[in-house]
mmCIF file of C-alpha atoms in Angstrom:
data_model
loop_
_atom_site.group_PDB
_atom_site.id
_atom_site.type_symbol
_atom_site.label_atom_id
_atom_site.label_comp_id
_atom_site.label_asym_id
_atom_site.label_seq_id
_atom_site.Cartn_x
_atom_site.Cartn_y
_atom_site.Cartn_z
ATOM 1 C CA PHE A 1 16.156 -13.428 -5.619
ATOM 2 C CA GLY A 2 16.662 -16.251 -8.222
ATOM 3 C CA SER A 3 16.410 -15.415 -11.879
ATOM 4 C CA SER A 4 12.728 -14.163 -13.140
ATOM 5 C CA PHE A 5 14.009 -15.034 -16.605
ATOM 6 C CA GLU A 6 10.601 -17.081 -17.130
ATOM 7 C CA CYS A 7 8.480 -13.763 -16.752
ATOM 8 C CA VAL A 8 9.938 -12.758 -20.266
ATOM 9 C CA LYS A 9 7.832 -13.050 -23.358
ATOM 10 C CA PRO A 10 9.485 -15.597 -25.523
ATOM 11 C CA SER A 11 10.079 -12.880 -27.946
ATOM 12 C CA TRP A 12 12.170 -11.331 -25.847
ATOM 13 C CA VAL A 13 14.932 -14.619 -25.915
ATOM 14 C CA GLY A 14 18.023 -13.816 -27.157
ATOM 15 C CA ILE A 15 17.663 -9.917 -26.875
ATOM 16 C CA PHE A 16 17.520 -9.564 -22.724
ATOM 17 C CA VAL A 17 18.992 -12.206 -20.998
ATOM 18 C CA TRP A 18 18.930 -11.354 -16.931
ATOM 19 C CA PRO A 19 21.687 -13.006 -15.296
ATOM 20 C CA LEU A 20 20.975 -15.082 -12.200
ATOM 21 C CA MET A 21 20.895 -13.365 -9.049
ATOM 22 C CA ALA A 22 22.441 -15.170 -5.835
ATOM 23 C CA GLY A 23 20.834 -12.542 -4.070
ATOM 24 C CA TYR A 24 19.583 -8.871 -3.874
ATOM 25 C CA GLY A 25 21.960 -6.204 -4.953
ATOM 26 C CA LYS A 26 24.557 -9.040 -6.008
ATOM 27 C CA SER A 27 23.547 -9.180 -9.665
ATOM 28 C CA GLU A 28 25.844 -8.251 -12.427
ATOM 29 C CA SER A 29 23.231 -5.975 -13.638
ATOM 30 C CA PRO A 30 22.905 -2.779 -11.832
ATOM 31 C CA THR A 31 19.955 -2.697 -9.616
ATOM 32 C CA VAL A 32 17.274 -0.640 -10.455
ATOM 33 C CA VAL A 33 14.217 -0.093 -7.925
ATOM 34 C CA LEU A 34 11.067 1.623 -9.654
ATOM 35 C CA VAL A 35 8.770 2.867 -6.901
ATOM 36 C CA THR A 36 5.353 3.924 -8.077
ATOM 37 C CA GLY A 37 3.359 6.339 -6.066
ATOM 38 C CA GLY A 38 6.954 7.743 -5.178
ATOM 39 C CA SER A 39 5.257 11.162 -4.255
ATOM 40 C CA GLY A 40 2.821 9.763 -1.861
ATOM 41 C CA LEU A 41 2.940 9.401 2.120
ATOM 42 C CA VAL A 42 4.585 5.621 1.609
ATOM 43 C CA GLY A 43 6.761 6.944 -1.610
ATOM 44 C CA LYS A 44 8.122 9.901 0.371
ATOM 45 C CA ALA A 45 9.174 7.602 3.431
ATOM 46 C CA ILE A 46 10.662 5.137 1.310
ATOM 47 C CA ASN A 47 12.880 7.781 -0.335
ATOM 48 C CA LYS A 48 14.123 9.041 3.022
ATOM 49 C CA VAL A 49 14.564 5.652 4.274
ATOM 50 C CA ILE A 50 16.642 4.552 1.257
ATOM 51 C CA ASN A 51 18.667 7.833 1.575
ATOM 52 C CA GLU A 52 19.901 6.800 4.846
ATOM 53 C CA ASP A 53 20.547 3.638 3.978
ATOM 54 C CA ASP A 54 24.187 2.367 3.189
ATOM 55 C CA ALA A 55 23.143 -0.872 1.480
ATOM 56 C CA ALA A 56 21.402 1.435 -1.225
ATOM 57 C CA LYS A 57 24.273 3.418 -2.181
ATOM 58 C CA GLY A 58 25.275 1.233 -5.403
ATOM 59 C CA GLU A 59 21.387 1.046 -6.375
ATOM 60 C CA THR A 60 19.464 3.151 -8.302
ATOM 61 C CA TRP A 61 15.956 4.148 -7.176
ATOM 62 C CA VAL A 62 13.354 5.860 -9.291
ATOM 63 C CA PHE A 63 10.443 7.562 -7.382
ATOM 64 C CA LEU A 64 7.685 8.200 -9.676
ATOM 65 C CA SER A 65 4.453 10.516 -9.538
ATOM 66 C CA SER A 66 1.609 10.763 -11.568
ATOM 67 C CA LYS A 67 3.721 13.638 -13.685
ATOM 68 C CA ASP A 68 5.843 10.626 -15.076
ATOM 69 C CA GLY A 69 2.705 8.853 -16.679
ATOM 70 C CA ASP A 70 -0.770 7.880 -16.019
ATOM 71 C CA LEU A 71 -0.712 4.259 -15.004
ATOM 72 C CA VAL A 72 -4.389 3.709 -16.018
ATOM 73 C CA ASP A 73 -2.755 3.745 -19.262
ATOM 74 C CA ARG A 74 -0.943 0.935 -20.908
ATOM 75 C CA ASN A 75 1.002 2.842 -23.406
ATOM 76 C CA ALA A 76 2.019 5.332 -20.851
ATOM 77 C CA THR A 77 3.084 2.489 -18.290
ATOM 78 C CA GLU A 78 4.847 0.761 -20.956
ATOM 79 C CA ALA A 79 6.779 3.906 -21.690
ATOM 80 C CA ILE A 80 7.972 4.063 -18.109
ATOM 81 C CA PHE A 81 9.391 0.627 -17.999
ATOM 82 C CA LYS A 82 11.100 1.403 -21.354
ATOM 83 C CA LYS A 83 12.847 4.414 -19.943
ATOM 84 C CA HIS A 84 14.157 3.073 -16.528
ATOM 85 C CA HIS A 85 14.603 -0.548 -17.206
ATOM 86 C CA PRO A 86 13.792 -1.838 -13.788
ATOM 87 C CA THR A 87 15.034 -4.745 -12.088
ATOM 88 C CA HIS A 88 12.846 -4.442 -8.949
ATOM 89 C CA VAL A 89 9.374 -2.567 -8.577
ATOM 90 C CA ILE A 90 7.721 -1.583 -5.410
ATOM 91 C CA HIS A 91 4.130 -0.773 -6.442
ATOM 92 C CA LEU A 92 2.363 2.051 -4.008
ATOM 93 C CA ALA A 93 0.358 3.568 -6.927
ATOM 94 C CA ALA A 94 -3.617 3.458 -6.454
ATOM 95 C CA ARG A 95 -6.805 5.558 -6.457
ATOM 96 C CA VAL A 96 -7.124 6.145 -2.533
ATOM 97 C CA GLY A 97 -9.546 7.865 -0.606
ATOM 98 C CA GLY A 98 -11.074 7.907 2.898
ATOM 99 C CA LEU A 99 -14.278 6.253 4.020
ATOM 100 C CA PHE A 100 -17.045 8.344 2.783
ATOM 101 C CA HIS A 101 -15.007 8.866 -0.858
ATOM 102 C CA ASN A 102 -14.833 5.093 -1.072
ATOM 103 C CA MET A 103 -18.713 4.613 -0.518
ATOM 104 C CA ALA A 104 -19.505 7.187 -2.997
ATOM 105 C CA LYS A 105 -17.365 5.942 -5.861
ATOM 106 C CA LYS A 106 -17.091 2.056 -5.666
ATOM 107 C CA VAL A 107 -17.148 1.778 -9.289
ATOM 108 C CA GLU A 108 -14.369 4.277 -10.344
ATOM 109 C CA PHE A 109 -12.091 2.665 -7.308
ATOM 110 C CA PHE A 110 -12.505 -0.728 -8.914
ATOM 111 C CA ARG A 111 -12.300 0.101 -12.254
ATOM 112 C CA GLU A 112 -8.896 2.471 -11.989
ATOM 113 C CA ASN A 113 -7.341 0.121 -9.483
ATOM 114 C CA MET A 114 -7.759 -2.981 -11.406
ATOM 115 C CA LEU A 115 -6.021 -1.089 -14.634
ATOM 116 C CA ILE A 116 -3.322 0.386 -12.914
ATOM 117 C CA ASN A 117 -2.385 -3.242 -11.004
ATOM 118 C CA ASP A 118 -3.051 -5.204 -14.689
ATOM 119 C CA ASN A 119 -0.561 -2.659 -16.168
ATOM 120 C CA ILE A 120 1.992 -2.957 -13.804
ATOM 121 C CA MET A 121 1.873 -6.697 -13.185
ATOM 122 C CA GLU A 122 1.893 -7.447 -16.889
ATOM 123 C CA CYS A 123 4.591 -4.805 -17.736
ATOM 124 C CA CYS A 124 7.116 -6.100 -15.103
ATOM 125 C CA ARG A 125 6.440 -9.952 -16.634
ATOM 126 C CA ILE A 126 7.287 -8.578 -20.229
ATOM 127 C CA TYR A 127 10.182 -6.503 -19.096
ATOM 128 C CA GLY A 128 11.894 -9.031 -16.908
ATOM 129 C CA VAL A 129 11.194 -7.497 -13.586
ATOM 130 C CA LYS A 130 12.937 -9.907 -10.919
ATOM 131 C CA LYS A 131 10.910 -9.077 -7.951
ATOM 132 C CA LEU A 132 7.523 -7.059 -7.797
ATOM 133 C CA VAL A 133 5.931 -6.084 -4.233
ATOM 134 C CA SER A 134 2.867 -4.445 -4.353
ATOM 135 C CA CYS A 135 1.275 -2.820 -1.442
ATOM 136 C CA LEU A 136 -2.334 -3.870 -0.181
ATOM 137 C CA SER A 137 -4.700 -2.969 2.783
ATOM 138 C CA THR A 138 -6.302 -4.497 5.898
ATOM 139 C CA CYS A 139 -9.675 -3.658 4.090
ATOM 140 C CA ILE A 140 -9.261 -6.201 1.990
ATOM 141 C CA PHE A 141 -9.982 -8.848 4.395
ATOM 142 C CA PRO A 142 -13.424 -10.410 5.066
ATOM 143 C CA ASP A 143 -15.870 -8.407 7.023
ATOM 144 C CA LYS A 144 -17.416 -11.224 8.885
ATOM 145 C CA THR A 145 -14.156 -13.072 10.617
ATOM 146 C CA THR A 146 -12.507 -14.024 13.664
ATOM 147 C CA TYR A 147 -9.693 -11.758 15.200
ATOM 148 C CA PRO A 148 -6.896 -11.335 14.865
ATOM 149 C CA ILE A 149 -6.676 -11.524 11.259
ATOM 150 C CA ASP A 150 -4.145 -13.193 9.473
ATOM 151 C CA GLU A 151 -2.485 -13.716 5.704
ATOM 152 C CA THR A 152 -4.349 -16.975 5.567
ATOM 153 C CA MET A 153 -7.943 -15.497 6.117
ATOM 154 C CA LEU A 154 -7.890 -13.214 3.178
ATOM 155 C CA HIS A 155 -10.038 -15.051 0.761
ATOM 156 C CA ASN A 156 -12.599 -16.443 3.261
ATOM 157 C CA GLY A 157 -15.451 -14.169 2.581
ATOM 158 C CA PRO A 158 -16.326 -10.617 1.290
ATOM 159 C CA PRO A 159 -14.666 -7.542 2.400
ATOM 160 C CA HIS A 160 -16.848 -4.562 4.137
ATOM 161 C CA ASN A 161 -19.306 -3.123 1.607
ATOM 162 C CA SER A 162 -18.178 0.518 2.284
ATOM 163 C CA ASN A 163 -15.005 -0.096 0.304
ATOM 164 C CA LEU A 164 -16.281 -2.912 -1.982
ATOM 165 C CA GLY A 165 -14.607 -1.544 -5.241
ATOM 166 C CA TYR A 166 -11.161 -1.092 -3.797
ATOM 167 C CA SER A 167 -10.719 -3.978 -1.943
ATOM 168 C CA ILE A 168 -11.683 -6.389 -4.369
ATOM 169 C CA ALA A 169 -9.607 -4.994 -6.904
ATOM 170 C CA LYS A 170 -6.439 -5.080 -4.187
ATOM 171 C CA ARG A 171 -7.486 -8.535 -3.180
ATOM 172 C CA LEU A 172 -7.239 -9.821 -6.790
ATOM 173 C CA VAL A 173 -3.486 -8.625 -6.485
ATOM 174 C CA ASP A 174 -2.836 -11.413 -4.381
ATOM 175 C CA SER A 175 -4.541 -14.073 -6.514
ATOM 176 C CA MET A 176 -2.582 -12.761 -9.678
ATOM 177 C CA ASN A 177 0.707 -12.932 -7.753
ATOM 178 C CA HIS A 178 -0.147 -16.686 -7.462
ATOM 179 C CA CYS A 179 -1.140 -16.801 -11.299
ATOM 180 C CA TYR A 180 1.940 -15.223 -12.661
ATOM 181 C CA LYS A 181 4.095 -17.348 -10.382
ATOM 182 C CA GLU A 182 2.162 -20.515 -11.065
ATOM 183 C CA GLN A 183 2.145 -19.673 -15.194
ATOM 184 C CA TYR A 184 5.610 -17.777 -15.666
ATOM 185 C CA GLY A 185 7.718 -18.253 -12.584
ATOM 186 C CA CYS A 186 7.439 -14.805 -11.671
ATOM 187 C CA GLN A 187 8.544 -13.511 -8.227
ATOM 188 C CA PHE A 188 5.779 -11.025 -7.605
ATOM 189 C CA THR A 189 4.450 -10.478 -3.765
ATOM 190 C CA SER A 190 2.226 -8.027 -1.666
ATOM 191 C CA LEU A 191 2.343 -6.607 1.918
ATOM 192 C CA ILE A 192 -0.280 -5.706 3.712
ATOM 193 C CA PRO A 193 -0.101 -2.496 6.186
ATOM 194 C CA THR A 194 -2.444 -1.286 8.725
ATOM 195 C CA ASN A 195 -3.533 2.318 8.696
ATOM 196 C CA VAL A 196 -0.410 4.504 7.787
ATOM 197 C CA TYR A 197 0.195 8.126 9.077
ATOM 198 C CA GLY A 198 3.165 10.550 8.473
ATOM 199 C CA PRO A 199 4.576 13.257 6.718
ATOM 200 C CA HIS A 200 3.003 13.938 2.902
ATOM 201 C CA ASP A 201 -0.465 12.521 3.957
ATOM 202 C CA ASN A 202 -3.577 13.711 2.319
ATOM 203 C CA PHE A 203 -4.997 16.241 4.883
ATOM 204 C CA ASN A 204 -8.232 16.675 2.922
ATOM 205 C CA VAL A 205 -11.180 16.542 5.305
ATOM 206 C CA GLU A 206 -13.447 15.003 2.784
ATOM 207 C CA ASP A 207 -11.407 12.386 1.197
ATOM 208 C CA GLY A 208 -8.168 11.922 3.340
ATOM 209 C CA HIS A 209 -7.366 8.965 5.692
ATOM 210 C CA VAL A 210 -8.156 9.352 9.525
ATOM 211 C CA ILE A 211 -5.026 10.830 11.375
ATOM 212 C CA PRO A 212 -4.368 13.738 8.625
ATOM 213 C CA GLY A 213 -8.206 14.601 8.284
ATOM 214 C CA LEU A 214 -8.874 14.641 12.218
ATOM 215 C CA ILE A 215 -5.637 16.994 12.263
ATOM 216 C CA HIS A 216 -7.142 19.494 9.538
ATOM 217 C CA LYS A 217 -10.645 19.469 11.275
ATOM 218 C CA CYS A 218 -8.855 20.229 14.626
ATOM 219 C CA TYR A 219 -6.924 22.951 13.147
ATOM 220 C CA LEU A 220 -10.015 24.477 11.304
ATOM 221 C CA ALA A 221 -11.950 24.330 14.381
ATOM 222 C CA LYS A 222 -9.369 25.605 16.368
ATOM 223 C CA GLN A 223 -9.082 28.778 13.818
ATOM 224 C CA LYS A 224 -12.447 29.575 14.100
ATOM 225 C CA GLY A 225 -13.580 29.008 17.424
ATOM 226 C CA GLU A 226 -16.020 26.286 16.825
ATOM 227 C CA ASP A 227 -16.315 22.692 17.919
ATOM 228 C CA MET A 228 -14.474 19.886 16.334
ATOM 229 C CA VAL A 229 -17.051 17.214 14.977
ATOM 230 C CA LEU A 230 -15.963 13.722 14.660
ATOM 231 C CA TRP A 231 -17.823 11.706 12.046
ATOM 232 C CA GLY A 232 -19.541 8.570 13.298
ATOM 233 C CA SER A 233 -19.748 7.323 16.690
ATOM 234 C CA GLY A 234 -15.831 7.068 17.359
ATOM 235 C CA THR A 235 -15.984 3.514 18.364
ATOM 236 C CA PRO A 236 -14.291 1.617 15.533
ATOM 237 C CA MET A 237 -10.840 0.264 16.281
ATOM 238 C CA ARG A 238 -7.603 0.791 14.243
ATOM 239 C CA GLN A 239 -3.854 0.122 13.946
ATOM 240 C CA PHE A 240 -1.848 2.832 13.057
ATOM 241 C CA ILE A 241 1.957 2.461 11.676
ATOM 242 C CA PHE A 242 4.166 5.783 11.022
ATOM 243 C CA SER A 243 5.041 5.913 7.772
ATOM 244 C CA GLU A 244 8.904 5.867 8.077
ATOM 245 C CA ASP A 245 8.759 2.659 10.226
ATOM 246 C CA LEU A 246 6.536 0.968 7.347
ATOM 247 C CA ALA A 247 8.901 2.159 4.635
ATOM 248 C CA ARG A 248 11.908 0.169 6.458
ATOM 249 C CA LEU A 249 9.698 -2.863 6.588
ATOM 250 C CA ILE A 250 8.801 -2.440 2.678
ATOM 251 C CA VAL A 251 12.493 -2.546 1.962
ATOM 252 C CA TRP A 252 12.930 -5.422 4.091
ATOM 253 C CA VAL A 253 10.146 -7.401 2.119
ATOM 254 C CA LEU A 254 11.815 -6.336 -1.194
ATOM 255 C CA ARG A 255 15.433 -7.520 -0.010
ATOM 256 C CA ASP A 256 14.598 -10.328 2.162
ATOM 257 C CA TYR A 257 11.087 -12.047 1.887
ATOM 258 C CA GLN A 258 10.910 -14.929 -0.215
ATOM 259 C CA GLU A 259 7.247 -15.928 -0.258
ATOM 260 C CA ILE A 260 4.373 -15.355 -2.723
ATOM 261 C CA GLU A 261 2.077 -15.283 0.070
ATOM 262 C CA PRO A 262 1.344 -11.762 1.155
ATOM 263 C CA ILE A 263 2.556 -10.257 4.647
ATOM 264 C CA ILE A 264 1.125 -8.003 7.350
ATOM 265 C CA LEU A 265 3.194 -4.992 8.444
ATOM 266 C CA SER A 266 1.480 -3.739 11.615
ATOM 267 C CA VAL A 267 2.170 -2.859 15.019
ATOM 268 C CA GLY A 268 0.852 -5.136 17.423
ATOM 269 C CA GLU A 269 -2.811 -6.163 18.443
ATOM 270 C CA GLU A 270 -2.240 -4.561 21.626
ATOM 271 C CA ASP A 271 -1.668 -0.976 20.226
ATOM 272 C CA GLU A 272 -5.136 -0.893 18.577
ATOM 273 C CA VAL A 273 -7.010 2.321 19.474
ATOM 274 C CA SER A 274 -10.492 3.684 18.904
ATOM 275 C CA ILE A 275 -11.047 6.666 16.243
ATOM 276 C CA SER A 276 -12.584 8.657 19.487
ATOM 277 C CA ASP A 277 -9.017 8.031 21.265
ATOM 278 C CA VAL A 278 -7.071 9.168 18.358
ATOM 279 C CA ALA A 279 -9.262 12.340 18.068
ATOM 280 C CA GLN A 280 -8.927 12.701 21.603
ATOM 281 C CA MET A 281 -5.048 12.695 21.319
ATOM 282 C CA ILE A 282 -4.884 14.746 18.152
ATOM 283 C CA CYS A 283 -7.021 17.650 20.309
ATOM 284 C CA GLU A 284 -4.632 17.537 23.318
ATOM 285 C CA ALA A 285 -1.494 17.470 20.976
ATOM 286 C CA MET A 286 -2.689 20.498 19.064
ATOM 287 C CA ASP A 287 -3.918 22.309 22.426
ATOM 288 C CA PHE A 288 -7.699 22.607 21.347
ATOM 289 C CA LYS A 289 -9.699 23.884 23.858
ATOM 290 C CA GLY A 290 -13.224 23.466 22.001
ATOM 291 C CA LYS A 291 -15.763 20.734 22.294
ATOM 292 C CA LEU A 292 -15.179 17.254 20.724
ATOM 293 C CA VAL A 293 -18.618 16.365 19.194
ATOM 294 C CA LYS A 294 -19.882 13.159 17.391
ATOM 295 C CA ASP A 295 -21.996 13.475 14.499
ATOM 296 C CA THR A 296 -23.490 9.752 14.748
ATOM 297 C CA THR A 297 -25.735 10.293 11.517
ATOM 298 C CA LYS A 298 -22.476 9.716 9.787
ATOM 299 C CA ALA A 299 -21.359 5.987 8.991
ATOM 300 C CA ASP A 300 -18.583 4.237 10.930
ATOM 301 C CA GLY A 301 -17.556 1.671 8.363
ATOM 302 C CA GLN A 302 -16.063 -1.443 9.380
ATOM 303 C CA PHE A 303 -16.068 -1.842 13.356
ATOM 304 C CA LYS A 304 -12.560 -3.264 13.715
ATOM 305 C CA LYS A 305 -9.879 -4.899 11.401
ATOM 306 C CA THR A 306 -7.360 -5.970 14.130
ATOM 307 C CA ALA A 307 -4.125 -7.787 12.227
ATOM 308 C CA SER A 308 -1.722 -10.188 13.559
ATOM 309 C CA ASN A 309 1.953 -9.268 12.669
ATOM 310 C CA LYS A 310 3.209 -12.682 13.870
ATOM 311 C CA LYS A 311 4.466 -13.464 10.549
ATOM 312 C CA SER A 312 6.915 -10.720 10.162
ATOM 313 C CA PHE A 313 8.864 -12.245 13.390
ATOM 314 C CA VAL A 314 9.011 -15.421 12.261
ATOM 315 C CA VAL A 315 9.818 -15.521 8.478
#
């Protein structure tokens, strides 16, 4: 990775001297990877992947949950860094939610995510973290654009209004990665996954994501002998990536991806499916015999966010 000595405040010179790294895991100092949001969908997947990875046996991985401290609070965030002394950080923690929750709480989604991201990034600088990898989302891309979208198009226009607060807060992480690199020499980068699903997801019908929310709806409809109601027309298109596949890619980004520019982690464009098709597949997998009906009075959100994963094949 090279040294991130420049990221340390001048007042720390002589107190902490981080040795020059020839590559990941080759430093004289022990590797300590701090994973924020470590108890969530992606964090749990990374934990599983790391436990099966021989390369991680000489490393210390710390998976944080909300019980370890409120990352919105600067003092609580600093206390975490002082306790664990991370050399690397994977930043997954965020205030997240489904379409309708984002639409109803735009201010809260913006403010809380801005505070979390600022606290993590600044603590990484102050405490000499060698590499920070932040997790973004395809919803940060412009609403009005051409497809497939790629990493170069990130700032070409405003994101969709339905999740404006969350999107802008996440998009600014990329801007600040470049600012920290230019001003302090920090190696901060970001990754952009498409829709994630897997074990340990949020199955709340009101504020969960697409697949777990539909699974829960199907379960309830089957239990009650009712129709399953799909909110919206079902026509929006999405790319879905399994959490453990994404976890392996995130570990690869931490170890081998050297750019500050973000990288999209996704299945191929040809694997994009409609929400209606996903709902139908869930009904079939759960042997639901009732009707799947669409409530078109509910919003659809952004119609499509087709992302290109070509960069991940060439870097």
